[in-house]
PDB file of C-alpha atoms in Angstrom:
ATOM      1  CA  MET A   1      10.451  35.245  83.021  1.00  0.00           C
ATOM      2  CA  LEU A   2       9.965  31.505  82.677  1.00  0.00           C
ATOM      3  CA  PHE A   3       8.626  29.978  79.482  1.00  0.00           C
ATOM      4  CA  ARG A   4       6.932  26.589  79.694  1.00  0.00           C
ATOM      5  CA  GLU A   5       5.034  25.351  76.669  1.00  0.00           C
ATOM      6  CA  ASN A   6       2.494  28.117  76.004  1.00  0.00           C
ATOM      7  CA  THR A   7       2.596  29.458  79.551  1.00  0.00           C
ATOM      8  CA  LEU A   8       4.444  32.660  80.368  1.00  0.00           C
ATOM      9  CA  SER A   9       5.153  33.144  84.057  1.00  0.00           C
ATOM     10  CA  PRO A  10       6.617  36.224  85.720  1.00  0.00           C
ATOM     11  CA  CYS A  11       7.321  34.191  88.863  1.00  0.00           C
ATOM     12  CA  LYS A  12      10.779  34.780  90.374  1.00  0.00           C
ATOM     13  CA  ARG A  13      10.299  31.964  92.931  1.00  0.00           C
ATOM     14  CA  ILE A  14      10.784  34.487  95.741  1.00  0.00           C
ATOM     15  CA  CYS A  15       7.437  35.702  97.066  1.00  0.00           C
ATOM     16  CA  ILE A  16       7.551  38.884  99.120  1.00  0.00           C
ATOM     17  CA  LEU A  17       4.012  40.133  99.628  1.00  0.00           C
ATOM     18  CA  ASP A  18       3.305  43.802 100.202  1.00  0.00           C
ATOM     19  CA  GLU A  19       0.392  43.726 102.649  1.00  0.00           C
ATOM     20  CA  ASN A  20      -0.705  47.294 101.842  1.00  0.00           C
ATOM     21  CA  LYS A  21      -0.638  47.003  98.051  1.00  0.00           C
ATOM     22  CA  ARG A  22      -1.648  43.324  98.190  1.00  0.00           C
ATOM     23  CA  LEU A  23       0.855  42.243  95.570  1.00  0.00           C
ATOM     24  CA  CYS A  24       4.177  40.443  95.310  1.00  0.00           C
ATOM     25  CA  LYS A  25       7.191  42.765  95.380  1.00  0.00           C
ATOM     26  CA  THR A  26       9.219  40.496  93.075  1.00  0.00           C
ATOM     27  CA  CYS A  27       6.761  39.578  90.300  1.00  0.00           C
ATOM     28  CA  PHE A  28       4.295  42.480  90.775  1.00  0.00           C
ATOM     29  CA  ARG A  29       1.228  40.222  90.606  1.00  0.00           C
ATOM     30  CA  THR A  30      -1.739  40.509  92.932  1.00  0.00           C
ATOM     31  CA  ILE A  31      -2.542  37.615  95.235  1.00  0.00           C
ATOM     32  CA  SER A  32      -5.503  36.774  92.996  1.00  0.00           C
ATOM     33  CA  GLU A  33      -3.312  36.784  89.876  1.00  0.00           C
ATOM     34  CA  ILE A  34      -0.798  34.484  91.565  1.00  0.00           C
ATOM     35  CA  SER A  35      -3.392  32.013  92.824  1.00  0.00           C
ATOM     36  CA  ASN A  36      -5.317  31.891  89.532  1.00  0.00           C
ATOM     37  CA  TRP A  37      -2.333  31.936  87.149  1.00  0.00           C
ATOM     38  CA  GLY A  38      -2.686  28.231  86.346  1.00  0.00           C
ATOM     39  CA  ILE A  39      -6.266  28.599  85.122  1.00  0.00           C
ATOM     40  CA  PHE A  40      -5.859  31.803  83.103  1.00  0.00           C
ATOM     41  CA  ASN A  41      -5.740  31.412  79.343  1.00  0.00           C
ATOM     42  CA  LYS A  42      -2.888  32.839  77.276  1.00  0.00           C
ATOM     43  CA  LYS A  43      -4.768  36.080  76.478  1.00  0.00           C
ATOM     44  CA  GLN A  44      -5.488  36.703  80.166  1.00  0.00           C
ATOM     45  CA  LYS A  45      -1.858  36.046  81.056  1.00  0.00           C
ATOM     46  CA  LEU A  46      -0.634  38.496  78.425  1.00  0.00           C
ATOM     47  CA  GLU A  47      -3.018  41.142  79.793  1.00  0.00           C
ATOM     48  CA  ILE A  48      -1.639  40.568  83.295  1.00  0.00           C
ATOM     49  CA  LEU A  49       1.929  40.796  81.985  1.00  0.00           C
ATOM     50  CA  GLU A  50       1.073  44.235  80.584  1.00  0.00           C
ATOM     51  CA  LYS A  51      -0.315  45.286  83.983  1.00  0.00           C
ATOM     52  CA  ILE A  52       2.853  43.986  85.632  1.00  0.00           C
ATOM     53  CA  ASN A  53       5.005  46.198  83.395  1.00  0.00           C
ATOM     54  CA  THR A  54       2.923  49.217  84.390  1.00  0.00           C
ATOM     55  CA  ARG A  55       3.216  48.343  88.096  1.00  0.00           C
ATOM     56  CA  ARG A  56       6.962  47.727  87.820  1.00  0.00           C
ATOM     57  CA  ASN A  57       7.522  51.079  86.088  1.00  0.00           C
ATOM     58  CA  ALA A  58       5.409  52.891  88.688  1.00  0.00           C
ATOM     59  CA  ALA A  59       7.494  51.337  91.477  1.00  0.00           C
ATOM     60  CA  LYS A  60      10.769  52.764  90.126  1.00  0.00           C
TER      61      LYS A  60
END
């Protein structure tokens, strides 16, 4: 996870989109979450990070 100022980013810089699930296989964000990441506030980003953990655990 990259830390820049107050912005947490789960980006791995390798996007592999799962067409069926409509999310990235490396960072587990939806296309909408990826495209809007820059405008989300810190609270929204933390909520998404929690969702990512759930998705990652479900994928194991």
